[in-house]
Tab-separated table of C-alpha atoms in Angstrom:
chain	number	residue	atom	x	y	z
A	1127	MET	CA	0.022	-0.018	-0.033
A	1128	ASN	CA	1.466	3.403	-0.971
A	1129	LYS	CA	1.811	6.276	1.282
A	1130	LEU	CA	-1.133	8.219	-0.657
A	1131	VAL	CA	-3.547	5.270	-0.252
A	1132	GLU	CA	-2.402	5.302	3.385
A	1133	THR	CA	-3.187	8.900	3.888
A	1134	ILE	CA	-6.766	8.538	1.952
A	1135	LEU	CA	-7.509	5.670	4.088
A	1136	ASP	CA	-6.599	7.132	7.166
A	1137	HIS	CA	-9.044	10.033	7.092
A	1138	ARG	CA	-11.263	11.254	9.840
A	1139	SER	CA	-12.966	14.745	10.366
A	1140	ILE	CA	-11.062	16.833	12.511
A	1141	ARG	CA	-13.219	19.352	14.785
A	1142	SER	CA	-10.781	20.854	16.912
A	1143	PHE	CA	-7.723	22.935	15.490
A	1144	GLU	CA	-4.563	24.753	17.058
A	1145	ASP	CA	-4.819	28.403	17.162
A	1146	LYS	CA	-2.491	28.801	14.091
A	1147	LEU	CA	-3.375	29.786	10.503
A	1148	LEU	CA	-2.351	28.089	7.302
A	1149	SER	CA	0.203	30.009	5.457
A	1150	LYS	CA	-0.451	31.672	2.040
A	1151	GLU	CA	1.622	28.671	0.373
A	1152	GLN	CA	-0.552	25.964	2.071
A	1153	ILE	CA	-3.593	27.775	0.951
A	1154	GLU	CA	-2.439	28.111	-2.694
A	1155	THR	CA	-1.315	24.548	-2.890
A	1156	MET	CA	-4.814	23.198	-1.686
A	1157	VAL	CA	-6.390	25.632	-4.025
A	1158	LEU	CA	-4.062	24.410	-7.065
A	1159	CYS	CA	-4.682	20.820	-6.113
A	1160	ALA	CA	-8.507	21.601	-6.078
A	1161	GLN	CA	-8.141	22.963	-9.853
A	1162	ALA	CA	-6.268	19.987	-10.774
A	1163	ALA	CA	-9.374	17.741	-10.485
A	1164	SER	CA	-11.198	16.667	-13.479
A	1165	THR	CA	-13.820	18.956	-14.750
A	1166	SER	CA	-16.720	17.980	-16.798
A	1167	SER	CA	-16.300	19.097	-20.540
A	1168	TYR	CA	-13.493	21.622	-18.979
A	1169	ILE	CA	-16.240	23.711	-17.529
A	1170	GLN	CA	-14.463	24.515	-14.251
A	1171	ALA	CA	-18.042	25.296	-12.652
A	1172	TYR	CA	-16.969	26.103	-9.345
A	1173	THR	CA	-15.659	28.994	-6.956
A	1174	ILE	CA	-13.716	28.711	-3.911
A	1175	ILE	CA	-14.109	31.536	-1.235
A	1176	GLY	CA	-11.425	31.682	1.412
A	1177	VAL	CA	-12.982	33.233	4.599
A	1178	THR	CA	-10.642	35.171	6.991
A	1179	ASP	CA	-12.835	38.021	8.335
A	1180	PRO	CA	-13.469	37.016	11.785
A	1181	GLU	CA	-16.917	38.515	11.735
A	1182	LYS	CA	-17.958	36.610	8.748
A	1183	LYS	CA	-16.246	33.270	10.404
A	1184	ALA	CA	-18.403	34.010	13.468
A	1185	ALA	CA	-21.550	34.455	11.249
A	1186	LEU	CA	-20.799	31.414	9.169
A	1187	ALA	CA	-19.879	29.363	12.513
A	1188	GLU	CA	-23.351	30.410	14.006
A	1189	ILE	CA	-25.229	29.404	10.656
A	1190	ALA	CA	-23.821	26.177	10.770
A	1191	GLY	CA	-24.704	24.791	14.079
A	1192	PRO	CA	-23.118	26.828	15.981
A	1193	GLN	CA	-20.131	25.083	15.375
A	1194	THR	CA	-17.001	26.626	16.962
A	1195	TYR	CA	-14.404	25.021	14.565
A	1196	VAL	CA	-16.172	27.061	11.524
A	1197	GLU	CA	-14.572	29.879	13.353
A	1198	LYS	CA	-11.452	28.463	14.751
A	1199	ASN	CA	-9.362	26.839	12.203
A	1200	GLY	CA	-6.426	27.099	10.267
A	1201	HIS	CA	-8.404	28.323	7.306
A	1202	LEU	CA	-12.064	28.245	6.114
A	1203	PHE	CA	-12.872	27.487	2.427
A	1204	ILE	CA	-16.426	27.902	0.943
A	1205	PHE	CA	-17.104	25.643	-2.324
A	1206	CYS	CA	-19.439	27.202	-4.543
A	1207	ALA	CA	-21.205	25.395	-7.596
A	1208	ASP	CA	-20.748	28.181	-10.180
A	1209	LEU	CA	-22.431	28.973	-13.419
A	1210	GLN	CA	-22.198	32.609	-13.316
A	1211	ARG	CA	-18.671	32.209	-14.911
A	1212	LEU	CA	-20.292	30.186	-17.638
A	1213	GLN	CA	-22.835	32.928	-18.064
A	1214	ARG	CA	-20.219	35.520	-18.709
A	1215	ALA	CA	-18.036	33.593	-21.177
A	1216	ALA	CA	-21.375	33.374	-23.417
A	1217	GLU	CA	-21.599	37.019	-22.830
A	1218	MET	CA	-18.307	37.716	-24.013
A	1219	GLU	CA	-19.353	35.494	-27.125
A	1220	ASN	CA	-22.662	37.427	-27.623
A	1221	ALA	CA	-24.527	34.291	-26.819
A	1222	ASP	CA	-27.309	33.501	-24.561
A	1223	VAL	CA	-27.011	30.239	-22.949
A	1224	THR	CA	-29.798	30.506	-20.196
A	1225	GLU	CA	-31.577	27.117	-21.276
A	1226	ALA	CA	-28.204	24.767	-20.313
A	1227	LEU	CA	-27.561	27.278	-17.117
A	1228	GLU	CA	-31.009	26.556	-15.796
A	1229	SER	CA	-30.997	22.849	-16.584
A	1230	THR	CA	-30.765	20.216	-13.734
A	1231	GLU	CA	-27.925	18.519	-15.850
A	1232	LYS	CA	-25.772	21.396	-15.528
A	1233	PHE	CA	-26.692	22.342	-11.791
A	1234	LEU	CA	-25.278	18.438	-11.245
A	1235	VAL	CA	-22.009	19.296	-13.413
A	1236	ALA	CA	-21.147	22.459	-11.386
A	1237	SER	CA	-22.313	20.556	-7.974
A	1238	ILE	CA	-20.078	17.460	-9.088
A	1239	ASP	CA	-17.052	19.848	-10.309
A	1240	ALA	CA	-17.004	21.534	-6.996
A	1241	ALA	CA	-16.962	18.320	-4.862
A	1242	LEU	CA	-14.437	16.865	-6.770
A	1243	ALA	CA	-12.301	19.946	-6.377
A	1244	ALA	CA	-12.903	19.938	-2.720
A	1245	GLN	CA	-11.824	16.405	-2.201
A	1246	ASN	CA	-8.424	16.858	-3.886
A	1247	ALA	CA	-7.926	20.154	-1.715
A	1248	ALA	CA	-8.877	17.884	1.368
A	1249	ILE	CA	-6.611	14.987	0.475
A	1250	ALA	CA	-3.787	17.720	-0.326
A	1251	ALA	CA	-4.322	19.304	3.293
A	1252	GLU	CA	-4.119	15.708	4.651
A	1253	SER	CA	-0.841	15.034	3.126
A	1254	MET	CA	0.575	18.143	4.833
A	1255	GLY	CA	-0.290	16.939	8.053
A	1256	LEU	CA	-3.406	19.124	8.359
A	1257	GLY	CA	-6.810	17.861	9.467
A	1258	ILE	CA	-9.862	18.826	7.608
A	1259	CYS	CA	-13.966	18.846	7.993
A	1260	TYR	CA	-16.358	19.427	5.739
A	1261	ILE	CA	-19.186	22.050	6.736
A	1262	GLY	CA	-22.662	21.187	5.405
A	1263	GLY	CA	-24.451	23.025	8.143
A	1264	LEU	CA	-23.683	26.068	5.899
A	1265	ARG	CA	-26.830	24.692	3.964
A	1266	ASN	CA	-28.976	25.676	7.003
A	1267	ASN	CA	-29.461	28.948	5.868
A	1268	LEU	CA	-27.777	29.563	2.302
A	1269	PRO	CA	-29.591	32.952	1.825
A	1270	GLU	CA	-27.985	34.386	4.476
A	1271	VAL	CA	-24.615	32.681	3.721
A	1272	SER	CA	-25.076	34.376	0.317
A	1273	LYS	CA	-25.402	37.802	1.552
A	1274	LEU	CA	-22.606	37.314	3.683
A	1275	LEU	CA	-20.344	36.509	0.807
A	1276	GLY	CA	-21.958	38.729	-1.611
A	1277	ILE	CA	-22.877	35.385	-3.868
A	1278	PRO	CA	-24.250	36.448	-7.314
A	1279	LYS	CA	-27.294	34.610	-9.277
A	1280	ARG	CA	-26.105	31.070	-10.697
A	1281	VAL	CA	-23.843	30.451	-7.564
A	1282	ILE	CA	-24.807	28.316	-4.821
A	1283	PRO	CA	-22.508	27.815	-1.648
A	1284	LEU	CA	-22.486	23.926	-1.432
A	1285	PHE	CA	-20.344	23.403	1.658
A	1286	GLY	CA	-17.431	24.585	3.751
A	1287	LEU	CA	-14.186	22.894	4.440
A	1288	VAL	CA	-12.182	23.794	7.318
A	1289	ALA	CA	-8.471	22.898	7.488
A	1290	GLY	CA	-5.760	23.260	10.233
A	1291	TYR	CA	-3.518	21.709	12.779
A	1292	PRO	CA	-5.622	19.089	14.602
A	1293	THR	CA	-5.625	19.269	18.549
A	1294	ASN	CA	-7.803	16.101	19.175
A	1295	PRO	CA	-7.341	13.645	16.494
A	1296	SER	CA	-10.762	11.804	16.459
A	1297	ALA	CA	-11.122	8.264	15.928
A	1298	LYS	CA	-11.648	6.602	12.418
A	1299	LYS	CA	-15.026	5.961	11.617
A	1300	PRO	CA	-16.179	2.471	10.284
A	1301	ARG	CA	-17.625	2.576	6.632
A	1302	LEU	CA	-20.789	-0.002	5.173
A	1303	PRO	CA	-19.365	-3.081	4.171
A	1304	LEU	CA	-17.591	-2.875	0.971
A	1305	GLU	CA	-19.986	-5.246	-0.693
A	1306	ASN	CA	-22.951	-3.091	0.179
A	1307	ILE	CA	-21.535	-0.140	-1.359
A	1308	TYR	CA	-19.752	-1.949	-4.389
A	1309	HIS	CA	-21.799	-4.284	-6.864
A	1310	GLU	CA	-20.649	-6.042	-9.911
A	1311	ASN	CA	-22.348	-5.364	-13.077
A	1312	GLU	CA	-25.964	-4.750	-11.788
A	1313	TYR	CA	-27.289	-3.266	-8.983
A	1314	GLN	CA	-27.403	-5.558	-6.103
A	1315	SER	CA	-31.051	-5.379	-4.941
A	1316	ASP	CA	-31.737	-8.805	-3.111
A	1317	PRO	CA	-33.594	-7.411	-0.138
A	1318	GLU	CA	-32.435	-10.128	2.152
A	1319	VAL	CA	-28.584	-9.768	1.396
A	1320	PHE	CA	-28.945	-6.037	1.515
A	1321	ASN	CA	-30.675	-5.795	4.854
A	1322	GLU	CA	-28.242	-8.268	6.481
A	1323	GLN	CA	-25.334	-6.126	5.220
A	1324	LEU	CA	-27.101	-3.019	7.131
A	1325	GLU	CA	-27.459	-5.151	10.277
A	1326	GLN	CA	-23.996	-6.230	9.981
A	1327	PHE	CA	-23.173	-2.457	9.689
A	1328	ASN	CA	-25.465	-1.827	12.592
A	1329	ARG	CA	-23.587	-4.252	14.840
A	1330	THR	CA	-20.178	-2.772	13.669
A	1331	ILE	CA	-21.242	1.018	14.460
A	1332	ARG	CA	-23.180	-0.095	17.533
A	1333	SER	CA	-19.870	-1.237	19.145
A	1334	TYR	CA	-17.842	1.508	17.808
A	1335	TYR	CA	-20.093	3.865	19.467
A	1336	LEU	CA	-20.377	1.895	22.802
A	1337	LYS	CA	-16.605	1.631	22.927
A	1338	ARG	CA	-16.265	5.494	22.357
A	1339	SER	CA	-18.940	6.472	24.942
A	1340	ASN	CA	-17.867	4.066	27.705
A	1341	GLY	CA	-21.098	2.282	27.059
A	1342	LEU	CA	-23.619	5.155	27.004
A	1343	ARG	CA	-24.127	5.513	23.012
A	1344	LYS	CA	-26.371	2.657	22.222
A	1345	ASP	CA	-27.755	3.659	18.505
A	1346	ASN	CA	-26.690	2.216	15.237
A	1347	TRP	CA	-26.697	3.426	11.640
A	1348	THR	CA	-30.241	2.661	10.625
A	1349	CYS	CA	-31.777	4.303	13.369
A	1350	GLN	CA	-29.076	7.149	13.295
A	1351	MET	CA	-30.202	7.831	9.718
A	1352	THR	CA	-33.979	7.438	10.219
A	1353	ALA	CA	-33.723	9.810	12.960
A	1354	MET	CA	-31.651	12.176	10.707
A	1355	LEU	CA	-34.113	11.910	7.726
A	1356	GLY	CA	-36.985	12.436	10.055
A	1357	LYS	CA	-36.104	16.140	10.623
A	1358	LYS	CA	-37.574	18.528	8.282
A	1359	SER	CA	-34.276	19.831	7.451
A	1360	ARG	CA	-33.612	22.278	4.572
A	1361	LEU	CA	-36.854	21.803	2.707
A	1362	TYR	CA	-36.204	25.446	1.176
A	1363	MET	CA	-33.248	24.213	-0.983
A	1364	LYS	CA	-35.231	23.333	-3.905
A	1365	ASP	CA	-36.838	27.197	-3.944
A	1366	TYR	CA	-33.585	28.814	-3.199
A	1367	VAL	CA	-31.455	26.910	-5.808
A	1368	GLU	CA	-34.422	27.796	-8.348
A	1369	SER	CA	-34.222	31.444	-7.116
A	1370	GLN	CA	-30.573	31.338	-7.947
A	1371	GLY	CA	-31.255	30.368	-11.484
A	1372	LEU	CA	-30.361	26.727	-11.213
A	1373	ASN	CA	-32.124	23.514	-11.536
A	1374	LYS	CA	-35.042	24.985	-12.920
A	1375	ARG	CA	-35.669	22.661	-16.101
B	957	MET	CA	5.964	19.746	-2.155
B	958	ASN	CA	5.168	16.500	-1.063
B	959	LYS	CA	4.636	13.296	-3.342
B	960	LEU	CA	0.899	13.368	-2.974
B	961	VAL	CA	0.373	16.914	-3.875
B	962	GLU	CA	2.863	16.111	-6.983
B	963	THR	CA	0.529	13.285	-8.027
B	964	ILE	CA	-2.564	15.460	-7.662
B	965	LEU	CA	-1.091	18.327	-9.594
B	966	ASP	CA	0.104	15.749	-12.329
B	967	HIS	CA	-3.247	14.772	-13.065
B	968	ARG	CA	-4.470	14.597	-16.820
B	969	SER	CA	-7.180	12.400	-18.202
B	970	ILE	CA	-6.186	9.244	-19.949
B	971	ARG	CA	-8.403	8.063	-22.776
B	972	SER	CA	-5.993	5.130	-24.121
B	973	PHE	CA	-5.379	2.023	-22.129
B	974	GLU	CA	-3.308	-1.091	-22.293
B	975	ASP	CA	-5.456	-4.129	-22.780
B	976	LYS	CA	-4.516	-5.048	-18.998
B	977	LEU	CA	-7.283	-5.679	-16.358
B	978	LEU	CA	-6.945	-4.182	-12.858
B	979	SER	CA	-6.221	-6.623	-10.346
B	980	LYS	CA	-9.007	-7.489	-7.528
B	981	GLU	CA	-6.639	-5.861	-5.033
B	982	GLN	CA	-6.519	-2.580	-7.039
B	983	ILE	CA	-10.036	-2.383	-7.332
B	984	GLU	CA	-10.752	-2.946	-3.851
B	985	THR	CA	-8.076	-0.203	-3.143
B	986	MET	CA	-10.010	2.201	-4.819
B	987	VAL	CA	-13.245	1.239	-3.526
B	988	LEU	CA	-11.927	1.534	-0.087
B	989	CYS	CA	-10.371	4.803	-0.874
B	990	ALA	CA	-13.828	6.212	-2.020
B	991	GLN	CA	-15.203	4.961	1.049
B	992	ALA	CA	-12.971	6.793	3.288
B	993	ALA	CA	-13.871	9.983	1.874
B	994	SER	CA	-16.215	12.343	4.294
B	995	THR	CA	-19.793	11.807	3.823
B	996	SER	CA	-22.411	13.988	4.978
B	997	SER	CA	-23.797	13.149	8.325
B	998	TYR	CA	-22.553	9.782	7.512
B	999	ILE	CA	-25.083	9.326	4.991
B	1000	GLN	CA	-22.797	7.145	2.836
B	1001	ALA	CA	-25.511	7.890	-0.129
B	1002	TYR	CA	-23.670	6.314	-2.977
B	1003	THR	CA	-23.102	3.016	-4.737
B	1004	ILE	CA	-20.373	2.122	-7.209
B	1005	ILE	CA	-20.989	-0.463	-9.738
B	1006	GLY	CA	-18.159	-2.136	-11.504
B	1007	VAL	CA	-18.746	-2.881	-15.096
B	1008	THR	CA	-16.929	-6.129	-16.305
B	1009	ASP	CA	-19.545	-7.680	-18.536
B	1010	PRO	CA	-18.106	-7.110	-22.230
B	1011	GLU	CA	-21.820	-6.465	-23.774
B	1012	LYS	CA	-22.774	-4.061	-21.059
B	1013	LYS	CA	-19.335	-2.240	-21.328
B	1014	ALA	CA	-19.673	-1.957	-25.160
B	1015	ALA	CA	-23.387	-0.672	-24.643
B	1016	LEU	CA	-22.292	2.038	-22.265
B	1017	ALA	CA	-19.464	2.998	-24.577
B	1018	GLU	CA	-22.016	3.685	-27.136
B	1019	ILE	CA	-24.247	5.630	-24.786
B	1020	ALA	CA	-21.047	7.730	-23.796
B	1021	GLY	CA	-20.454	8.619	-27.148
B	1022	PRO	CA	-19.368	6.032	-28.876
B	1023	GLN	CA	-16.013	6.537	-26.511
B	1024	THR	CA	-13.784	3.367	-26.861
B	1025	TYR	CA	-12.329	3.636	-23.846
B	1026	VAL	CA	-15.357	3.229	-21.906
B	1027	GLU	CA	-15.082	-0.231	-23.407
B	1028	LYS	CA	-11.191	-0.965	-23.472
B	1029	ASN	CA	-9.700	-0.143	-20.160
B	1030	GLY	CA	-8.424	-1.659	-16.894
B	1031	HIS	CA	-11.859	-1.455	-15.206
B	1032	LEU	CA	-15.057	0.713	-15.466
B	1033	PHE	CA	-16.872	2.158	-12.447
B	1034	ILE	CA	-20.127	3.623	-12.400
B	1035	PHE	CA	-20.745	6.024	-9.398
B	1036	CYS	CA	-24.364	6.359	-8.626
B	1037	ALA	CA	-26.091	9.024	-6.060
B	1038	ASP	CA	-27.976	6.298	-3.920
B	1039	LEU	CA	-30.873	7.286	-1.508
B	1040	GLN	CA	-32.629	3.885	-1.884
B	1041	ARG	CA	-30.336	2.368	0.909
B	1042	LEU	CA	-31.487	5.262	3.281
B	1043	GLN	CA	-34.944	4.245	2.309
B	1044	ARG	CA	-34.195	0.792	3.397
B	1045	ALA	CA	-32.673	1.711	6.849
B	1046	ALA	CA	-35.700	3.595	7.376
B	1047	GLU	CA	-37.920	1.037	6.626
B	1048	MET	CA	-35.905	-1.549	9.144
B	1049	GLU	CA	-36.672	1.418	11.649
B	1050	ASN	CA	-40.429	1.319	10.480
B	1051	ALA	CA	-40.314	5.042	9.535
B	1052	ASP	CA	-41.465	6.779	6.399
B	1053	VAL	CA	-38.717	9.418	5.218
B	1054	THR	CA	-39.892	10.271	1.827
B	1055	GLU	CA	-40.205	13.995	2.249
B	1056	ALA	CA	-36.513	13.916	2.938
B	1057	LEU	CA	-35.598	11.287	0.365
B	1058	GLU	CA	-37.328	13.409	-2.258
B	1059	SER	CA	-35.800	16.785	-1.254
B	1060	THR	CA	-33.342	18.799	-3.451
B	1061	GLU	CA	-31.176	18.958	-0.264
B	1062	LYS	CA	-30.765	15.272	-0.079
B	1063	PHE	CA	-30.359	15.011	-3.857
B	1064	LEU	CA	-27.280	17.367	-3.428
B	1065	VAL	CA	-26.051	15.403	-0.673
B	1066	ALA	CA	-25.912	12.199	-2.362
B	1067	SER	CA	-24.443	13.694	-5.526
B	1068	ILE	CA	-21.848	15.387	-3.388
B	1069	ASP	CA	-21.048	12.330	-1.423
B	1070	ALA	CA	-20.656	10.323	-4.796
B	1071	ALA	CA	-18.217	12.668	-6.162
B	1072	LEU	CA	-15.881	12.889	-3.218
B	1073	ALA	CA	-15.907	9.081	-2.926
B	1074	ALA	CA	-15.015	9.225	-6.638
B	1075	GLN	CA	-12.328	11.439	-6.302
B	1076	ASN	CA	-10.495	9.652	-3.836
B	1077	ALA	CA	-10.626	6.444	-5.985
B	1078	ALA	CA	-9.125	8.497	-8.766
B	1079	ILE	CA	-6.401	9.784	-6.818
B	1080	ALA	CA	-5.694	6.440	-5.442
B	1081	ALA	CA	-5.588	5.131	-9.009
B	1082	GLU	CA	-3.113	7.766	-10.106
B	1083	SER	CA	-0.970	7.071	-7.031
B	1084	MET	CA	-0.767	3.397	-8.267
B	1085	GLY	CA	0.419	4.591	-11.748
B	1086	LEU	CA	-3.096	3.836	-13.411
B	1087	GLY	CA	-4.653	6.583	-15.699
B	1088	ILE	CA	-8.328	7.529	-15.012
B	1089	CYS	CA	-11.050	9.382	-16.998
B	1090	TYR	CA	-14.429	10.543	-15.708
B	1091	ILE	CA	-17.158	9.500	-18.017
B	1092	GLY	CA	-19.991	11.917	-17.779
B	1093	GLY	CA	-21.267	10.780	-21.411
B	1094	LEU	CA	-23.322	8.238	-19.484
B	1095	ARG	CA	-25.532	11.078	-18.717
B	1096	ASN	CA	-26.534	11.210	-22.554
B	1097	ASN	CA	-29.220	8.389	-21.753
B	1098	LEU	CA	-29.699	7.614	-18.139
B	1099	PRO	CA	-32.917	5.668	-18.599
B	1100	GLU	CA	-30.704	3.206	-20.887
B	1101	VAL	CA	-27.790	3.040	-18.299
B	1102	SER	CA	-30.238	2.253	-15.606
B	1103	LYS	CA	-31.897	-0.542	-17.567
B	1104	LEU	CA	-28.552	-2.041	-18.298
B	1105	LEU	CA	-27.392	-2.107	-14.548
B	1106	GLY	CA	-30.804	-2.679	-12.970
B	1107	ILE	CA	-31.000	0.628	-11.089
B	1108	PRO	CA	-33.661	0.975	-8.839
B	1109	LYS	CA	-35.811	3.954	-7.892
B	1110	ARG	CA	-33.975	6.696	-5.660
B	1111	VAL	CA	-30.771	5.911	-7.508
B	1112	ILE	CA	-29.114	8.084	-10.103
B	1113	PRO	CA	-25.894	6.797	-11.883
B	1114	LEU	CA	-24.021	10.209	-12.012
B	1115	PHE	CA	-20.938	9.551	-14.110
B	1116	GLY	CA	-18.230	6.448	-14.976
B	1117	LEU	CA	-14.690	6.390	-13.896
B	1118	VAL	CA	-12.421	4.454	-16.161
B	1119	ALA	CA	-9.047	3.210	-14.609
B	1120	GLY	CA	-6.348	1.303	-16.370
B	1121	TYR	CA	-2.682	1.391	-17.684
B	1122	PRO	CA	-1.973	4.419	-20.056
B	1123	THR	CA	-0.509	4.013	-23.410
B	1124	ASN	CA	-0.709	7.510	-24.605
B	1125	PRO	CA	-0.283	9.959	-21.664
B	1126	SER	CA	-1.952	13.352	-22.743
B	1127	ALA	CA	-0.784	16.628	-22.141
B	1128	LYS	CA	-1.703	18.447	-18.795
B	1129	LYS	CA	-4.418	20.872	-19.315
B	1130	PRO	CA	-4.048	24.549	-18.051
B	1131	ARG	CA	-6.867	25.567	-15.747
B	1132	LEU	CA	-8.304	29.002	-15.120
B	1133	PRO	CA	-6.252	31.755	-13.240
B	1134	LEU	CA	-6.168	30.758	-9.574
B	1135	GLU	CA	-7.540	34.228	-8.940
B	1136	ASN	CA	-10.635	33.765	-10.856
B	1137	ILE	CA	-11.199	30.379	-8.943
B	1138	TYR	CA	-10.225	31.794	-5.470
B	1139	HIS	CA	-11.669	34.660	-4.056
B	1140	GLU	CA	-11.114	36.175	-0.481
B	1141	ASN	CA	-14.002	36.986	2.022
B	1142	GLU	CA	-16.625	37.754	-0.715
B	1143	TYR	CA	-17.274	36.759	-4.363
B	1144	GLN	CA	-15.278	38.750	-6.420
B	1145	SER	CA	-17.689	40.275	-8.963
B	1146	ASP	CA	-16.050	43.288	-10.511
B	1147	PRO	CA	-16.688	42.864	-14.145
B	1148	GLU	CA	-13.579	44.415	-15.529
B	1149	VAL	CA	-11.043	42.260	-13.295
B	1150	PHE	CA	-13.461	39.193	-14.062
B	1151	ASN	CA	-13.538	39.409	-17.860
B	1152	GLU	CA	-9.680	40.265	-18.011
B	1153	GLN	CA	-9.243	37.055	-16.145
B	1154	LEU	CA	-11.004	35.016	-18.759
B	1155	GLU	CA	-9.146	36.863	-21.454
B	1156	GLN	CA	-6.123	35.740	-20.039
B	1157	PHE	CA	-7.238	32.270	-19.698
B	1158	ASN	CA	-8.394	32.632	-23.329
B	1159	ARG	CA	-4.986	33.453	-24.572
B	1160	THR	CA	-3.284	30.394	-22.555
B	1161	ILE	CA	-5.650	28.235	-23.846
B	1162	ARG	CA	-5.396	29.498	-27.119
B	1163	SER	CA	-1.743	28.930	-27.132
B	1164	TYR	CA	-2.248	25.479	-25.798
B	1165	TYR	CA	-4.391	24.268	-28.383
B	1166	LEU	CA	-2.336	25.759	-31.319
B	1167	LYS	CA	0.541	24.164	-30.295
B	1168	ARG	CA	-1.052	20.690	-29.675
B	1169	SER	CA	-2.571	20.707	-33.109
B	1170	ASN	CA	0.249	22.394	-35.086
B	1171	GLY	CA	-1.573	25.694	-35.690
B	1172	LEU	CA	-4.841	23.954	-36.705
B	1173	ARG	CA	-7.151	24.452	-33.653
B	1174	LYS	CA	-7.704	28.172	-33.134
B	1175	ASP	CA	-10.559	28.193	-30.372
B	1176	ASN	CA	-10.369	29.531	-26.758
B	1177	TRP	CA	-12.220	28.605	-23.453
B	1178	THR	CA	-15.102	31.075	-23.709
B	1179	CYS	CA	-15.823	30.241	-27.478
B	1180	GLN	CA	-15.661	26.378	-26.431
B	1181	MET	CA	-17.935	26.745	-23.442
B	1182	THR	CA	-20.429	28.685	-25.631
B	1183	ALA	CA	-20.558	26.145	-28.144
B	1184	MET	CA	-20.832	23.468	-25.470
B	1185	LEU	CA	-23.733	25.233	-23.450
B	1186	GLY	CA	-25.511	26.234	-26.686
B	1187	LYS	CA	-26.199	22.529	-27.532
B	1188	LYS	CA	-29.387	21.166	-26.126
B	1189	SER	CA	-27.874	18.456	-23.871
B	1190	ARG	CA	-29.370	16.521	-21.540
B	1191	LEU	CA	-32.742	18.591	-21.032
B	1192	TYR	CA	-34.541	15.271	-19.968
B	1193	MET	CA	-32.491	15.339	-16.858
B	1194	LYS	CA	-34.902	17.065	-14.392
B	1195	ASP	CA	-37.740	14.908	-15.426
B	1196	TYR	CA	-35.594	11.837	-14.991
B	1197	VAL	CA	-34.257	12.518	-11.781
B	1198	GLU	CA	-37.850	13.388	-10.361
B	1199	SER	CA	-39.154	10.289	-12.131
B	1200	GLN	CA	-36.451	8.291	-9.815
B	1201	GLY	CA	-37.784	9.803	-6.892
B	1202	LEU	CA	-35.344	12.463	-6.081
B	1203	ASN	CA	-34.995	16.236	-6.450
B	1204	LYS	CA	-39.049	16.662	-6.284
B	1205	ARG	CA	-39.311	18.963	-3.448
């Protein structure tokens, strides 16, 4: 197993950082790595906003939870799906490409482009000995995030990524059984096999939580997921994304 | 600059492979690396289908272009956004979570989860000396892809990823200027600065194409993007995704 694979497999989300900022060089390396990712048809449909302003960081931390590590970290990146750049490109060529920009296809392309880029940045950070955590909590209130960051139409802040020097390295969290994630030649949908795999994972995660909590935490994956999905969470998203001029047709 | 960062920065898409299959171990390493990526609220909302059946590969290659490298490669992975697993998890807990599963928020979460996982697999492959290429062309006809792979409701095949031993290593493609992608504290929307950055990139990419084509290819990024966005491409996506029970509300 090579070093890079080891780094990838050793990932854990870090939620507590030293009071030490990343250097300009570290930030640039992360962004250049993000940009080196594959991009659909060369579209490069994302923008990354680095947030250093303490008031903005505090406000974003509040929106995201509150989560202190959104405020206290080495650097905070916000990854946005961005089709506004493409609109400008088309305007430079005197063309109207509204239909494409507003399509679900291009919304998907931009979101995937942004995520591929982000994961490169994350891995690069980890290779430099930094810890990272994705911040999906920003989606609690994207209109407010957009106001804070001056986000224009055709742009959606998808998630944050914090990086920094870890203080309390957390434990590596188990993943679903490989056979449940990876199927061959067709989607494996035998309900008995599938449910047994989830039960197996429930046993794994149950003992993981029991051990980490000294016997206090007793839930498992399926009940954790069910509780999470049962919350009426971010149901404004469809309207918001459409109001930004994306995912409309 | 460490070795992992070098690997990431050295990325180029590979579209021509030796006639040599990946080993079971290589495939497993890629999948385990995919699984090690961050996942929103532990949701792990993706499934990867490895396609080895020659007839299926040929059919998928046809849909994607045709693109011969979808058929001829070391291995073909199909990354799917998957909320079906979550539906099963909720059923095991006797809960109905339809509202969450059908939300744009969870469609976004699943797509991002799948992309983060895929990029880990891609980087892992490159670290093992393999080349990779993403296959967005599968989205030309997702109903047909779904039929070939037995994709159930609440699952969307997002893209393919081929990996293998490169024969004709291609050139590294330039990226947008860092300042155009990376903004500080707020979205940089001064039109003059922005347009000048795109003009600068147009000059870069124009000389890149001229050089690679011995003076024959004369387009630039903005005109390439405008042509691509001008095509009525994959406008069925919104209806298809909704018919799969996602992105509905």
